[in-house]
mmCIF file of C-alpha atoms in Angstrom:
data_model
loop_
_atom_site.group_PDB
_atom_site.id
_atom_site.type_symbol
_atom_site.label_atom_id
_atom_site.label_comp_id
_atom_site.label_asym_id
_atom_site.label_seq_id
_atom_site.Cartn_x
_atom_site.Cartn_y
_atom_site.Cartn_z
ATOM 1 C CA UNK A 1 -5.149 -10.439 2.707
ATOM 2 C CA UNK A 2 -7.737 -12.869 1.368
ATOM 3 C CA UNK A 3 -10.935 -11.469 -0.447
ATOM 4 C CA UNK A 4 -13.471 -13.607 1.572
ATOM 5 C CA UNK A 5 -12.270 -15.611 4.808
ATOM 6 C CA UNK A 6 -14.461 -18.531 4.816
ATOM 7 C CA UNK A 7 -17.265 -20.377 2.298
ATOM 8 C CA UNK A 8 -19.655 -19.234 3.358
ATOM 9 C CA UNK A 9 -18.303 -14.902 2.990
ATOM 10 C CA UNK A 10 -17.531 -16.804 -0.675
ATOM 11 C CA UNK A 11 -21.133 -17.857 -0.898
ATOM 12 C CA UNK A 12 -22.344 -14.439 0.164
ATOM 13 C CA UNK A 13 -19.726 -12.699 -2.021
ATOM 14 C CA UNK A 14 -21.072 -14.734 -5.478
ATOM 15 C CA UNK A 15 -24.910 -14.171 -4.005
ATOM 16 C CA UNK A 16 -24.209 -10.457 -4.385
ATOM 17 C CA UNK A 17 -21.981 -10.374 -7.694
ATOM 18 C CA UNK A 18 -25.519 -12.529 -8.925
ATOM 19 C CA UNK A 19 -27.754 -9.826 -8.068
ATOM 20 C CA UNK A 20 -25.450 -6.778 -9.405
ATOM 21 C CA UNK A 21 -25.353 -8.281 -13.057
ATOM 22 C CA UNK A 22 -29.031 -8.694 -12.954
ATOM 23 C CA UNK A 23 -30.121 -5.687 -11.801
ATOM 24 C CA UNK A 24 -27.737 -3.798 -14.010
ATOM 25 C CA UNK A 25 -28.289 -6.735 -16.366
ATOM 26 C CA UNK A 26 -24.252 -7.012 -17.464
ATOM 27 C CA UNK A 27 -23.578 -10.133 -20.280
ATOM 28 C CA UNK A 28 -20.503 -10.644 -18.436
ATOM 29 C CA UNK A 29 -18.507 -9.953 -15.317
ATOM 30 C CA UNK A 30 -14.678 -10.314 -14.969
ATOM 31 C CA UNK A 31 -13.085 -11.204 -11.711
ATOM 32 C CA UNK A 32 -9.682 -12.300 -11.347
ATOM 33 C CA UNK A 33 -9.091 -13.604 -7.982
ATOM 34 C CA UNK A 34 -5.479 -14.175 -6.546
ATOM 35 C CA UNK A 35 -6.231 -16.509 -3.673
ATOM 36 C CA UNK A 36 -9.231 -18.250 -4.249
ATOM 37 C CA UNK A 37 -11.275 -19.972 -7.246
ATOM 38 C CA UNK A 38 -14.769 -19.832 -8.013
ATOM 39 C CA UNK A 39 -17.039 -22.065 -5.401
ATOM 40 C CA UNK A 40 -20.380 -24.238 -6.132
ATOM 41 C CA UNK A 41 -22.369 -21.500 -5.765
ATOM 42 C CA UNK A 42 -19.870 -19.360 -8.556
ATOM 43 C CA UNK A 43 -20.764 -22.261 -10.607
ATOM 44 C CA UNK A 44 -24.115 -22.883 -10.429
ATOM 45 C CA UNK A 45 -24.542 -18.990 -11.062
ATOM 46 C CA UNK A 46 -23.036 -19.116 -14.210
ATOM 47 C CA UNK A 47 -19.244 -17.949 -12.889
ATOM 48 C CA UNK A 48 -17.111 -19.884 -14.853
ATOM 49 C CA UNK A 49 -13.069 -19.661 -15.643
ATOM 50 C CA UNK A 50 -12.592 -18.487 -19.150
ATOM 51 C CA UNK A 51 -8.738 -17.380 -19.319
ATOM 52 C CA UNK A 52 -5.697 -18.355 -17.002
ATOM 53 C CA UNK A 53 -4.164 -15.350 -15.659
ATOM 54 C CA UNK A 54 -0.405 -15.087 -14.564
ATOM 55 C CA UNK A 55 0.369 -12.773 -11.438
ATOM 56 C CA UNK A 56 3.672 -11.586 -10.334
ATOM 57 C CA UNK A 57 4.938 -10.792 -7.132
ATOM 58 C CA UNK A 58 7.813 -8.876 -5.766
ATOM 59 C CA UNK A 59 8.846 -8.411 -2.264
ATOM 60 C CA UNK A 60 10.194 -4.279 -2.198
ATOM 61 C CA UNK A 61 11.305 -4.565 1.284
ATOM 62 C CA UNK A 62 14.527 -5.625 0.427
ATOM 63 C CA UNK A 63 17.720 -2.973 -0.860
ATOM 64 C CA UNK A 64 17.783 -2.264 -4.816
ATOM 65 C CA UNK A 65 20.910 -4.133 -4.868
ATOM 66 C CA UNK A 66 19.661 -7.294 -2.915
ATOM 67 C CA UNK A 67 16.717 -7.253 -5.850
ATOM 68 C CA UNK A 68 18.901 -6.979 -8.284
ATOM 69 C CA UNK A 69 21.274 -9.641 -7.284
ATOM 70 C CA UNK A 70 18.032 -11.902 -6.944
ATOM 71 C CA UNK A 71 16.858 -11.469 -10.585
ATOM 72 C CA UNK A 72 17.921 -14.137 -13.042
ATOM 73 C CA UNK A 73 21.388 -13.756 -15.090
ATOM 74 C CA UNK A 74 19.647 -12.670 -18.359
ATOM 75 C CA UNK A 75 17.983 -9.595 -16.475
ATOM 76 C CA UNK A 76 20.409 -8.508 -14.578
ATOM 77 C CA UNK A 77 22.271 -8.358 -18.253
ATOM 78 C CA UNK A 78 19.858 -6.373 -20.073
ATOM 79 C CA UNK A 79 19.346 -3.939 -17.262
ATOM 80 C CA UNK A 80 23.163 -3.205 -17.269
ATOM 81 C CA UNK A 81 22.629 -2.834 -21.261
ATOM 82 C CA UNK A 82 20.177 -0.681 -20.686
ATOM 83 C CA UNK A 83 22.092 1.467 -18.465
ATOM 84 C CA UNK A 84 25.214 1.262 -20.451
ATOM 85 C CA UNK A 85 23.168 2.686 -23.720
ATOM 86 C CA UNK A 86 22.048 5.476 -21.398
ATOM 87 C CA UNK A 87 18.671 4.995 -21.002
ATOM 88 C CA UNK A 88 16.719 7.859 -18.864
ATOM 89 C CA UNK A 89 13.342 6.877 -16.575
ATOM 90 C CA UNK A 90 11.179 9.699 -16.512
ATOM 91 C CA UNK A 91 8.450 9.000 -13.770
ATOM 92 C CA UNK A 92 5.396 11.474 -13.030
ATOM 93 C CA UNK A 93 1.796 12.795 -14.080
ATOM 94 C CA UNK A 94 2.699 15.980 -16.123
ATOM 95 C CA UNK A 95 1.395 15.816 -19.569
ATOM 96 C CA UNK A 96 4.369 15.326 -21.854
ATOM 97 C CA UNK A 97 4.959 11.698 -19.938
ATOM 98 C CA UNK A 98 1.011 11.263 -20.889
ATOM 99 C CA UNK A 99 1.998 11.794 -24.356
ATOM 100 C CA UNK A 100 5.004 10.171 -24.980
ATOM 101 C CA UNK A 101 3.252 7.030 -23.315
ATOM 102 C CA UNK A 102 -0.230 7.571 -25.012
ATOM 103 C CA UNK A 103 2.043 7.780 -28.774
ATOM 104 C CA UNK A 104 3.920 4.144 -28.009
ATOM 105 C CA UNK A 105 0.723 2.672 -26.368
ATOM 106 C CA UNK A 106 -0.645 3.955 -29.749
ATOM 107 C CA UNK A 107 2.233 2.128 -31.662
ATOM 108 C CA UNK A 108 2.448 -0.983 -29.845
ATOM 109 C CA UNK A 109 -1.605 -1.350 -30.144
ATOM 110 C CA UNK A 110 -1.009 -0.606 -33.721
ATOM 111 C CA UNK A 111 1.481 -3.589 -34.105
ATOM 112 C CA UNK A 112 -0.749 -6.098 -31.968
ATOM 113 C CA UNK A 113 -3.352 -5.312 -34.492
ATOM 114 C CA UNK A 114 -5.657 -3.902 -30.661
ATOM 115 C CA UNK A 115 -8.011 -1.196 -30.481
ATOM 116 C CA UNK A 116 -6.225 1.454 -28.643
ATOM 117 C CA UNK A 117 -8.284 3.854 -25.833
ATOM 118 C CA UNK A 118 -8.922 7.067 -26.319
ATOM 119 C CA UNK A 119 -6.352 9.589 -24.835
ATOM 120 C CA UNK A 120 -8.937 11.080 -22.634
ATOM 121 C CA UNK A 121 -9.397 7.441 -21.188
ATOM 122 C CA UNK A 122 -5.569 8.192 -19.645
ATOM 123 C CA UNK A 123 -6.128 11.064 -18.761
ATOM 124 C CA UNK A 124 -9.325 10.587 -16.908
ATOM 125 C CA UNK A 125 -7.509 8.084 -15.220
ATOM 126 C CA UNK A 126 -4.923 9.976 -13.912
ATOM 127 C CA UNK A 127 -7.439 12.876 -13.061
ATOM 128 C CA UNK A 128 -9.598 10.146 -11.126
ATOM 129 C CA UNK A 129 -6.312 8.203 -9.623
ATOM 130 C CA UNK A 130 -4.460 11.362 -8.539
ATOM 131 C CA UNK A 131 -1.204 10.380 -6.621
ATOM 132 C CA UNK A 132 -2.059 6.667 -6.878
ATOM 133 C CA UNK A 133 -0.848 6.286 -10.823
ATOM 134 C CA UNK A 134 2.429 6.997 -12.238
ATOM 135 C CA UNK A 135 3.403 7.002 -15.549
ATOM 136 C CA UNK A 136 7.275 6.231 -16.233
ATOM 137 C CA UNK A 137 9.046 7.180 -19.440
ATOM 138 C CA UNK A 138 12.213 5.229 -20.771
ATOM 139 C CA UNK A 139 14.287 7.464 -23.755
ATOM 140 C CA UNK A 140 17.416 7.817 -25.125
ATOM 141 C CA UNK A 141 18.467 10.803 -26.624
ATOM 142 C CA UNK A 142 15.298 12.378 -25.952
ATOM 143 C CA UNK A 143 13.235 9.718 -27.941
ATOM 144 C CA UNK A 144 11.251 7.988 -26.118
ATOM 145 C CA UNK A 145 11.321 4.394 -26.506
ATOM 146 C CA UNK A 146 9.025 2.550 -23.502
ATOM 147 C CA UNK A 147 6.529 3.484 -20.892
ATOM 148 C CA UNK A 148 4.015 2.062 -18.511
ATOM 149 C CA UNK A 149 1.439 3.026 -15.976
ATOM 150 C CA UNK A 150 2.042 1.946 -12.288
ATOM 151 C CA UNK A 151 -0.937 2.060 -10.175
ATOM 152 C CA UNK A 152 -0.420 1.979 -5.865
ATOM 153 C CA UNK A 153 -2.681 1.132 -3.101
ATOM 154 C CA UNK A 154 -1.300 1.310 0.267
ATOM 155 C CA UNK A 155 1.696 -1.293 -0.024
ATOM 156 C CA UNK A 156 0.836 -2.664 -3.390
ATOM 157 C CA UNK A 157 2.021 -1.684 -6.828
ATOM 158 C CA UNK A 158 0.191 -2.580 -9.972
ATOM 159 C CA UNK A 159 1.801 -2.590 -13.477
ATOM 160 C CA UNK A 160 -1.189 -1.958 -15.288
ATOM 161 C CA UNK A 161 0.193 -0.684 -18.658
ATOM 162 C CA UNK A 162 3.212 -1.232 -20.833
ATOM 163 C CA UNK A 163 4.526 -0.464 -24.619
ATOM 164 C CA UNK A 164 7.580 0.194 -26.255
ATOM 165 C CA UNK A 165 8.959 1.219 -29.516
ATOM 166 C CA UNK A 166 9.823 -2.115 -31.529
ATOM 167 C CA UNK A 167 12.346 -0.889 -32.870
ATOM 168 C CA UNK A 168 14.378 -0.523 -29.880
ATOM 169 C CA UNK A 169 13.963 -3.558 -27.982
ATOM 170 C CA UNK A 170 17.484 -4.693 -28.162
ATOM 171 C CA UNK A 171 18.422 -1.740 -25.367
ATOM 172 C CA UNK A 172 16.552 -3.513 -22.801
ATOM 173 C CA UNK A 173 14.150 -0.489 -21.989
ATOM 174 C CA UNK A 174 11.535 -2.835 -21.031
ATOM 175 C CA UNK A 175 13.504 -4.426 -18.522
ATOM 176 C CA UNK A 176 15.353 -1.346 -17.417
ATOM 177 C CA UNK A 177 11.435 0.791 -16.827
#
């Protein structure tokens, strides 16, 4: 469903996003909108594109199967890798998936040269999201070797966060979580 249905709910929508940063006087307010761009009124504001974003869709109504036949050649290949090397998805909120995905988030931060939140950040967030996150675990032999944070709301499913172990990325754990 579109944010704002007409101009002028657009006009009223940048009026108000105006007045929030000066009142709480914010340098800087990120949107990124899937179905509309930024109007005159954006503009004149101040609102102004500053990255390209890239958003992926995909439909879950159809079987597992009918997805999978759908994906390109390459996936479907490394997600039959992955499943031949007997790769494990471990999905939940306990703790131990917080950890094992807090130490690769920690590693593949590390090797992007990013500053990494602090583990109470995660698990604030799953204390604040409740049901609504899941964290998934990929491992092999009981070493864990990719993981990523899923958030839902009603029919949609975000991938917010994703790392992996470098050093595994030929098993296809990425594609397989």
């Amino acid at each position: 469903e579109p944010l704002c249905e007409s101009p002028e709910e657009l006009d009223f929508l940048m009026g108000c996003l105006q007045a929030e940063m000066d009142h709480r006087e914010w340098k800087y307010l990120e949107m990124r909108p899937i179905r509309w761009n930024l109007n005159r009124r954006g503009e004149r504001a101040g609102f102004r594109p500053l990255k390209t974003y890239v958003l992926r869709r995909l439909d879950l109504r159809p079987s597992v199967d009918d997805m999978f036949r759908r994906l390109h050649e390459s996936h479907q290949r490394r997600i039959q890798s992955a499943e031949h090397s007997g790769l494990v998805v471990e999905c939940g909120q306990s703790e131990k998936l917080l950890i094992n995905f807090y130490r690769l988030m920690a590693l593949a931060q590390q090797r992007h040269q990013l500053p990494l939140q602090s583990f109470e950040w995660f698990r604030n967030l799953g204390d604040c999201l409740g049901e609504s996150l899941e964290i998934r675990v990929v491992s092999r032999a009981e070493v864990s070797i990719a993981a990523g944070i899923l958030l839902r709301f009603r029919d949609t499913v975000v991938g917010k966060y994703s790392c992996s172990d470098a050093r595994y990325d030929n098993l296809g754990a990425a594609s397989y979580l």
